[in-house]
Amino acid sequence: MNPLIPQERHHPGEGPGDGTLAVRAGLPEPVKHEPTLPGPVFAAHFHLPGEPTGPYTYGRDENPTWTHLERAIGTLEAPGESGVETVVFASGMAAISAVLLSQLSAGDAVVLPADGYQALPLLHEQLRAYGIEVRTAPTGGDAQLDVLDGARLLWIETPSNPGLDVCDIRRLVAAAHAGGALVAVDNTLATPLGQRPLELGADFSVASDTKGMTGHGDVLLGHVSCRDPLRAAEVRRWRKIVGAIPGPMEAWLAHRSLATLQLRIDRQCATALGLALVLAEHPDVTGLRHPGLPEDPSHAIAARQMRRFGSVISFELADRARAERFLEELRLVDDATSFGGVRSSAERRGRWGGDAVAEGFIRFSVGAEDPEDLIADVLRALDAARKAVG
C-alpha cells in the first residue's frame, strides 16, 4: 500500500465501497426479462390523458433516462443519504451557469476564483451585465476569504484548473455560511471519488461530467447536486427555461460509464502520482504541480479533504518551442484540451490565452495506459524535445 495515495475509507459494516456504489448506482429495481440498465428513452412527449400529473409530461422537463443517471450521481456525491437531489445538464458550463444565474440577482455579489476554468471570465461579463458584482481571488492560500464579506455566493474550484491549487473547503464554507453566503464547489478535477463537497459542507457540488465522470471523451455532460430541495428546484427551473438538457443517449452513455468509475480513477490517480514523482527528478521540468506530491504546496490541505488526488499534472518546460516539440514526440498521449479520460492527453495550455500560465506550461491528464509504458513515453519525448530544440 502506497502511503502517498489516500486509501478509500471503507470498512465492512460502513456501507458499500466506491466500486460497489459505482457499479450499482441508479439502477432500477430488477424486473424479469428487463435489462439491468434500461436503454435510453427517446421522447419529446409522453401519453398524458387528463390532468398533467406524474413525473414525465414533456421531454424538456424530465426523462426516465435522466432520472436513473441523476440518482446514480446523487449516490456517488453523498452515499447513504436520501435527500440529495441531482440535476443533469447538456454540459459542464450549463451546470455552472445554472447555479450562478439561478441564485444571483441584480445587486448581489459573487466571489469567483481568479485562477479557475478558462470560460469563467465569459460569465463575469454576463453577470456584470445583469448588475451582479463580481469579485475574484486566487484559490491558493484560501485567498477568497479576503473578498467574501457581504457576498451572496462563493464559488470554489479545487483543485483549480489548470494550476492545481487547493483551498480548504471546510474553512471557506464555515466563513461563507457565517456571513449568509451560499457555497458552490466545482468538483470536476476530483470527481466524487476524489472528494465530496456536500460532505464538506458545500451547498452545491458541480462538475463537468465530460471529464473524469464519463471518462471516454465522447460525451458532453454536467451536473449539479445539492441537499436543499428549494435550491434544486431553482436549478431545475433554470434548466427548463434555457433548455440546457442532455440528450437521452448521452445520459445513458454517462450512466453506463459510471460503472467503471472507480476502476478508472484508481488506475489514473496512481499512475499520475507515479509520473509526477518521476517528473520531479527530471532536469527539464520546472513548476511541477500535483496535490499528491508530499512537497506540493497544496498537499497538506489536499490530504485532509481529498480521498484521491486526481489524474491531472501540470508542469513547465523551458519555452513554447520545447513544449510544442514535447507534445509532438509523445506517442501514447493525445494533444487534446480535455482531461480525465482513459486515454492520456496533454496540451500547451497557453495556446488558448486566458490562463495566467507560461508559454511552456503543460497540462497533462493521465489515462489508463500501463504506467511503465506511459512514463517511458513521456521520458523519451522529453529527451527528444531537448535534443531537437536545445
CSV table of C-alpha atoms in Angstrom, one decimal, residues 58-333:
chain,number,residue,atom,x,y,z
A,58,TYR,CA,-42.7,16.7,-21.6
A,59,GLY,CA,-39.2,16.0,-22.8
A,60,ARG,CA,-37.7,19.3,-21.8
A,61,ASP,CA,-38.8,18.8,-18.2
A,62,GLU,CA,-37.9,15.3,-17.3
A,63,ASN,CA,-36.9,12.0,-18.9
A,64,PRO,CA,-36.6,8.5,-17.3
A,65,THR,CA,-33.0,8.1,-18.6
A,66,TRP,CA,-32.1,11.4,-16.8
A,67,THR,CA,-33.7,10.1,-13.6
A,68,HIS,CA,-31.6,7.0,-13.5
A,69,LEU,CA,-28.4,9.0,-14.1
A,70,GLU,CA,-29.3,11.7,-11.6
A,71,ARG,CA,-30.0,9.1,-8.9
A,72,ALA,CA,-26.7,7.4,-9.7
A,73,ILE,CA,-24.7,10.6,-9.4
A,74,GLY,CA,-26.5,11.6,-6.2
A,75,THR,CA,-25.5,8.2,-4.7
A,76,LEU,CA,-21.8,8.9,-5.5
A,77,GLU,CA,-22.0,12.5,-4.3
A,78,ALA,CA,-23.4,11.6,-0.9
A,79,PRO,CA,-23.5,7.8,-0.3
A,80,GLY,CA,-26.3,6.7,2.1
A,81,GLU,CA,-28.2,10.0,2.0
A,82,SER,CA,-31.7,10.0,0.6
A,83,GLY,CA,-32.2,13.8,0.5
A,84,VAL,CA,-29.6,14.7,-2.2
A,85,GLU,CA,-31.0,15.9,-5.5
A,86,THR,CA,-29.1,16.0,-8.7
A,87,VAL,CA,-29.9,17.8,-11.9
A,88,VAL,CA,-28.0,16.8,-15.1
A,89,PHE,CA,-27.2,19.3,-17.9
A,90,ALA,CA,-26.0,19.3,-21.5
A,91,SER,CA,-22.5,20.4,-20.5
A,92,GLY,CA,-20.4,21.4,-17.5
A,93,MET,CA,-20.8,25.1,-18.4
A,94,ALA,CA,-24.6,24.7,-18.5
A,95,ALA,CA,-24.4,23.3,-14.9
A,96,ILE,CA,-22.1,26.2,-13.8
A,97,SER,CA,-24.3,28.8,-15.4
A,98,ALA,CA,-27.4,27.3,-13.9
A,99,VAL,CA,-26.2,27.7,-10.3
A,100,LEU,CA,-24.9,31.2,-10.8
A,101,LEU,CA,-27.8,32.5,-12.7
A,102,SER,CA,-30.5,30.8,-10.6
A,103,GLN,CA,-29.0,32.0,-7.3
A,104,LEU,CA,-27.9,35.5,-8.1
A,105,SER,CA,-29.9,38.7,-8.8
A,106,ALA,CA,-29.0,42.3,-9.6
A,107,GLY,CA,-27.3,43.9,-6.6
A,108,ASP,CA,-25.8,40.6,-5.3
A,109,ALA,CA,-22.0,40.0,-5.1
A,110,VAL,CA,-20.4,36.7,-6.1
A,111,VAL,CA,-16.8,35.6,-5.3
A,112,LEU,CA,-15.2,33.5,-8.1
A,113,PRO,CA,-11.7,32.1,-8.4
A,114,ALA,CA,-9.2,34.2,-10.3
A,115,ASP,CA,-7.4,31.1,-11.5
A,116,GLY,CA,-10.4,28.9,-12.4
A,117,TYR,CA,-11.7,27.4,-15.6
A,118,GLN,CA,-10.9,29.4,-18.7
A,119,ALA,CA,-14.6,30.0,-19.6
A,120,LEU,CA,-15.4,31.7,-16.2
A,121,PRO,CA,-14.4,35.2,-17.5
A,122,LEU,CA,-17.2,34.9,-20.0
A,123,LEU,CA,-19.6,34.5,-17.1
A,124,HIS,CA,-18.0,37.5,-15.4
A,125,GLU,CA,-19.1,39.7,-18.3
A,126,GLN,CA,-22.6,38.3,-18.3
A,127,LEU,CA,-23.0,38.6,-14.5
A,128,ARG,CA,-21.9,42.2,-14.6
A,129,ALA,CA,-24.3,42.9,-17.4
A,130,TYR,CA,-27.1,41.7,-15.0
A,131,GLY,CA,-26.0,44.1,-12.3
A,132,ILE,CA,-24.1,41.5,-10.2
A,133,GLU,CA,-20.8,42.4,-8.6
A,134,VAL,CA,-18.0,40.0,-9.5
A,135,ARG,CA,-15.1,39.6,-7.1
A,136,THR,CA,-12.1,37.3,-7.8
A,137,ALA,CA,-9.2,36.0,-5.7
A,138,PRO,CA,-6.8,33.0,-6.2
A,139,THR,CA,-7.6,29.6,-5.0
A,140,GLY,CA,-4.3,29.0,-3.1
A,141,GLY,CA,-4.0,30.2,0.5
A,142,ASP,CA,-7.8,30.5,0.8
A,143,ALA,CA,-7.4,34.0,-0.6
A,144,GLN,CA,-11.1,34.1,-1.5
A,145,LEU,CA,-11.8,34.7,2.2
A,146,ASP,CA,-10.4,38.2,1.8
A,147,VAL,CA,-13.2,39.3,-0.6
A,148,LEU,CA,-16.0,37.4,0.9
A,149,ASP,CA,-17.7,40.0,3.1
A,150,GLY,CA,-21.3,40.6,2.0
A,151,ALA,CA,-21.3,38.2,-0.9
A,152,ARG,CA,-24.3,36.2,-1.8
A,153,LEU,CA,-22.4,33.2,-3.3
A,154,LEU,CA,-18.9,31.8,-3.1
A,155,TRP,CA,-17.7,29.7,-6.0
A,156,ILE,CA,-14.8,27.4,-5.2
A,157,GLU,CA,-12.8,25.4,-7.8
A,158,THR,CA,-10.4,23.0,-6.0
A,159,PRO,CA,-8.1,21.7,-7.3
A,160,SER,CA,-8.1,24.7,-9.7
A,161,ASN,CA,-7.8,24.2,-13.4
A,162,PRO,CA,-5.1,24.3,-14.7
A,163,GLY,CA,-2.8,25.4,-11.9
A,164,LEU,CA,-3.9,22.6,-9.4
A,165,ASP,CA,-4.0,24.8,-6.3
A,166,VAL,CA,-6.2,23.6,-3.5
A,167,CYS,CA,-8.2,25.5,-0.9
A,168,ASP,CA,-9.7,24.4,2.4
A,169,ILE,CA,-13.3,23.7,1.6
A,170,ARG,CA,-14.4,23.4,5.2
A,171,ARG,CA,-12.8,26.7,6.2
A,172,LEU,CA,-14.3,28.6,3.3
A,173,VAL,CA,-17.7,27.1,3.8
A,174,ALA,CA,-17.7,28.0,7.5
A,175,ALA,CA,-16.8,31.6,6.8
A,176,ALA,CA,-19.3,31.9,3.9
A,177,HIS,CA,-22.2,30.4,5.9
A,178,ALA,CA,-21.4,32.7,8.8
A,179,GLY,CA,-21.8,35.6,6.5
A,180,GLY,CA,-25.0,34.3,4.9
A,181,ALA,CA,-23.4,33.2,1.6
A,182,LEU,CA,-24.1,30.0,-0.3
A,183,VAL,CA,-21.1,27.9,-1.4
A,184,ALA,CA,-20.7,26.0,-4.7
A,185,VAL,CA,-17.7,23.8,-5.4
A,186,ASP,CA,-16.6,22.9,-8.9
A,187,ASN,CA,-15.5,19.3,-8.3
A,188,THR,CA,-14.6,18.4,-11.9
A,189,LEU,CA,-11.0,17.6,-11.4
A,190,ALA,CA,-11.5,15.5,-8.3
A,191,THR,CA,-14.9,13.7,-9.1
A,192,PRO,CA,-17.0,12.5,-6.2
A,193,LEU,CA,-14.4,9.7,-5.7
A,194,GLY,CA,-11.7,12.3,-5.1
A,195,GLN,CA,-13.7,14.5,-2.7
A,196,ARG,CA,-17.3,15.0,-1.8
A,197,PRO,CA,-18.1,18.8,-1.4
A,198,LEU,CA,-21.5,18.2,0.1
A,199,GLU,CA,-19.9,16.2,3.0
A,200,LEU,CA,-17.5,19.1,3.5
A,201,GLY,CA,-20.4,21.5,3.9
A,202,ALA,CA,-21.0,23.0,0.4
A,203,ASP,CA,-24.5,23.8,-0.7
A,204,PHE,CA,-23.8,22.8,-4.3
A,205,SER,CA,-21.4,20.2,-5.9
A,206,VAL,CA,-21.0,21.0,-9.6
A,207,ALA,CA,-19.0,19.2,-12.3
A,208,SER,CA,-18.4,18.8,-15.9
A,209,ASP,CA,-19.1,15.1,-16.4
A,210,THR,CA,-17.5,15.4,-19.8
A,211,LYS,CA,-14.2,14.8,-17.9
A,212,GLY,CA,-13.5,12.1,-15.4
A,213,MET,CA,-17.0,11.1,-14.6
A,214,THR,CA,-17.7,9.7,-18.0
A,215,GLY,CA,-14.0,9.2,-18.9
A,216,HIS,CA,-14.2,8.3,-22.5
A,217,GLY,CA,-14.0,11.6,-24.3
A,218,ASP,CA,-17.3,11.0,-26.2
A,219,VAL,CA,-20.0,12.7,-24.1
A,220,LEU,CA,-20.7,16.3,-23.1
A,221,LEU,CA,-22.5,16.5,-19.8
A,222,GLY,CA,-22.6,18.3,-16.5
A,223,HIS,CA,-24.5,18.1,-13.2
A,224,VAL,CA,-25.4,19.9,-10.0
A,225,SER,CA,-26.1,18.1,-6.7
A,226,CYS,CA,-27.5,19.7,-3.5
A,227,ARG,CA,-29.3,18.8,-0.4
A,228,ASP,CA,-31.8,21.7,-0.3
A,229,PRO,CA,-34.9,20.8,-2.4
A,230,LEU,CA,-35.7,24.5,-2.9
A,231,ARG,CA,-32.2,25.1,-4.4
A,232,ALA,CA,-32.5,22.0,-6.5
A,233,ALA,CA,-35.9,23.2,-7.8
A,234,GLU,CA,-34.4,26.6,-8.7
A,235,VAL,CA,-31.6,25.0,-10.6
A,236,ARG,CA,-34.0,22.6,-12.3
A,237,ARG,CA,-36.3,25.5,-13.3
A,238,TRP,CA,-33.3,27.3,-14.9
A,239,ARG,CA,-32.6,24.2,-16.9
A,240,LYS,CA,-36.1,24.2,-18.1
A,241,ILE,CA,-36.1,27.9,-19.0
A,242,VAL,CA,-32.9,27.8,-21.1
A,243,GLY,CA,-33.4,24.3,-22.3
A,244,ALA,CA,-29.9,23.1,-21.4
A,245,ILE,CA,-30.9,19.5,-21.3
A,246,PRO,CA,-28.8,16.4,-22.1
A,247,GLY,CA,-29.8,14.0,-24.9
A,248,PRO,CA,-31.1,10.7,-23.7
A,249,MET,CA,-28.3,8.8,-25.5
A,250,GLU,CA,-25.7,11.0,-23.8
A,251,ALA,CA,-27.3,10.4,-20.4
A,252,TRP,CA,-27.4,6.7,-21.0
A,253,LEU,CA,-23.8,6.5,-22.1
A,254,ALA,CA,-22.8,8.5,-19.0
A,255,HIS,CA,-24.6,6.1,-16.7
A,256,ARG,CA,-23.0,3.1,-18.4
A,257,SER,CA,-19.6,4.8,-18.0
A,258,LEU,CA,-20.1,5.3,-14.2
A,259,ALA,CA,-19.8,1.5,-13.7
A,260,THR,CA,-16.1,1.7,-14.3
A,261,LEU,CA,-15.5,5.0,-12.5
A,262,GLN,CA,-13.7,3.5,-9.5
A,263,LEU,CA,-11.5,1.2,-11.7
A,264,ARG,CA,-10.6,4.1,-14.0
A,265,ILE,CA,-10.0,6.7,-11.3
A,266,ASP,CA,-7.9,4.4,-9.1
A,267,ARG,CA,-5.6,3.5,-12.1
A,268,GLN,CA,-5.3,7.0,-13.3
A,269,CYS,CA,-4.6,8.6,-9.9
A,270,ALA,CA,-2.0,6.0,-9.1
A,271,THR,CA,-0.3,6.4,-12.4
A,272,ALA,CA,-0.5,10.2,-12.2
A,273,LEU,CA,1.3,10.2,-8.9
A,274,GLY,CA,3.9,7.8,-10.2
A,275,LEU,CA,4.6,10.0,-13.2
A,276,ALA,CA,4.7,13.1,-11.0
A,277,LEU,CA,7.4,11.5,-8.8
A,278,VAL,CA,9.5,10.8,-12.0
A,279,LEU,CA,9.0,14.3,-13.4
A,280,ALA,CA,10.1,15.8,-10.1
A,281,GLU,CA,13.5,14.4,-10.7
A,282,HIS,CA,13.8,15.5,-14.4
A,283,PRO,CA,16.1,18.4,-15.1
A,284,ASP,CA,13.9,19.8,-17.9
A,285,VAL,CA,10.8,20.1,-15.7
A,286,THR,CA,10.0,23.1,-13.5
A,287,GLY,CA,6.9,24.3,-11.7
A,288,LEU,CA,5.6,20.7,-11.3
A,289,ARG,CA,2.2,20.6,-9.5
A,290,HIS,CA,0.2,17.6,-8.3
A,291,PRO,CA,-1.7,17.6,-5.0
A,292,GLY,CA,-0.4,14.1,-4.2
A,293,LEU,CA,3.3,15.1,-4.1
A,294,PRO,CA,4.4,15.5,-0.5
A,295,GLU,CA,6.3,18.6,-1.4
A,296,ASP,CA,3.5,20.2,-3.3
A,297,PRO,CA,2.2,23.5,-1.7
A,298,SER,CA,-1.3,22.1,-1.6
A,299,HIS,CA,-0.5,18.6,-0.3
A,300,ALA,CA,-1.3,19.2,3.3
A,301,ILE,CA,-4.8,20.5,2.7
A,302,ALA,CA,-5.5,18.0,-0.1
A,303,ALA,CA,-4.5,15.1,2.2
A,304,ARG,CA,-7.1,16.3,4.7
A,305,GLN,CA,-10.1,16.7,2.4
A,306,MET,CA,-9.4,14.6,-0.7
A,307,ARG,CA,-9.8,10.8,-0.9
A,308,ARG,CA,-7.9,10.6,-4.2
A,309,PHE,CA,-5.5,13.2,-5.6
A,310,GLY,CA,-6.7,13.2,-9.2
A,311,SER,CA,-5.2,12.3,-12.6
A,312,VAL,CA,-4.0,15.7,-13.7
A,313,ILE,CA,-0.4,17.0,-13.5
A,314,SER,CA,0.9,20.4,-14.6
A,315,PHE,CA,4.5,21.5,-15.2
A,316,GLU,CA,6.6,23.8,-17.3
A,317,LEU,CA,9.2,23.3,-20.0
A,318,ALA,CA,11.7,25.9,-21.0
A,319,ASP,CA,9.6,27.7,-23.6
A,320,ARG,CA,6.9,27.4,-26.2
A,321,ALA,CA,9.1,25.6,-28.7
A,322,ARG,CA,10.3,23.0,-26.2
A,323,ALA,CA,6.7,22.4,-25.1
A,324,GLU,CA,5.4,22.0,-28.7
A,325,ARG,CA,8.1,19.6,-29.6
A,326,PHE,CA,7.5,17.5,-26.5
A,327,LEU,CA,3.8,17.2,-27.4
A,328,GLU,CA,4.8,16.2,-31.0
A,329,GLU,CA,7.1,13.5,-29.7
A,330,LEU,CA,4.5,11.8,-27.5
A,331,ARG,CA,3.2,8.5,-28.9
A,332,LEU,CA,0.7,7.4,-26.2
A,333,VAL,CA,-0.7,10.8,-25.4
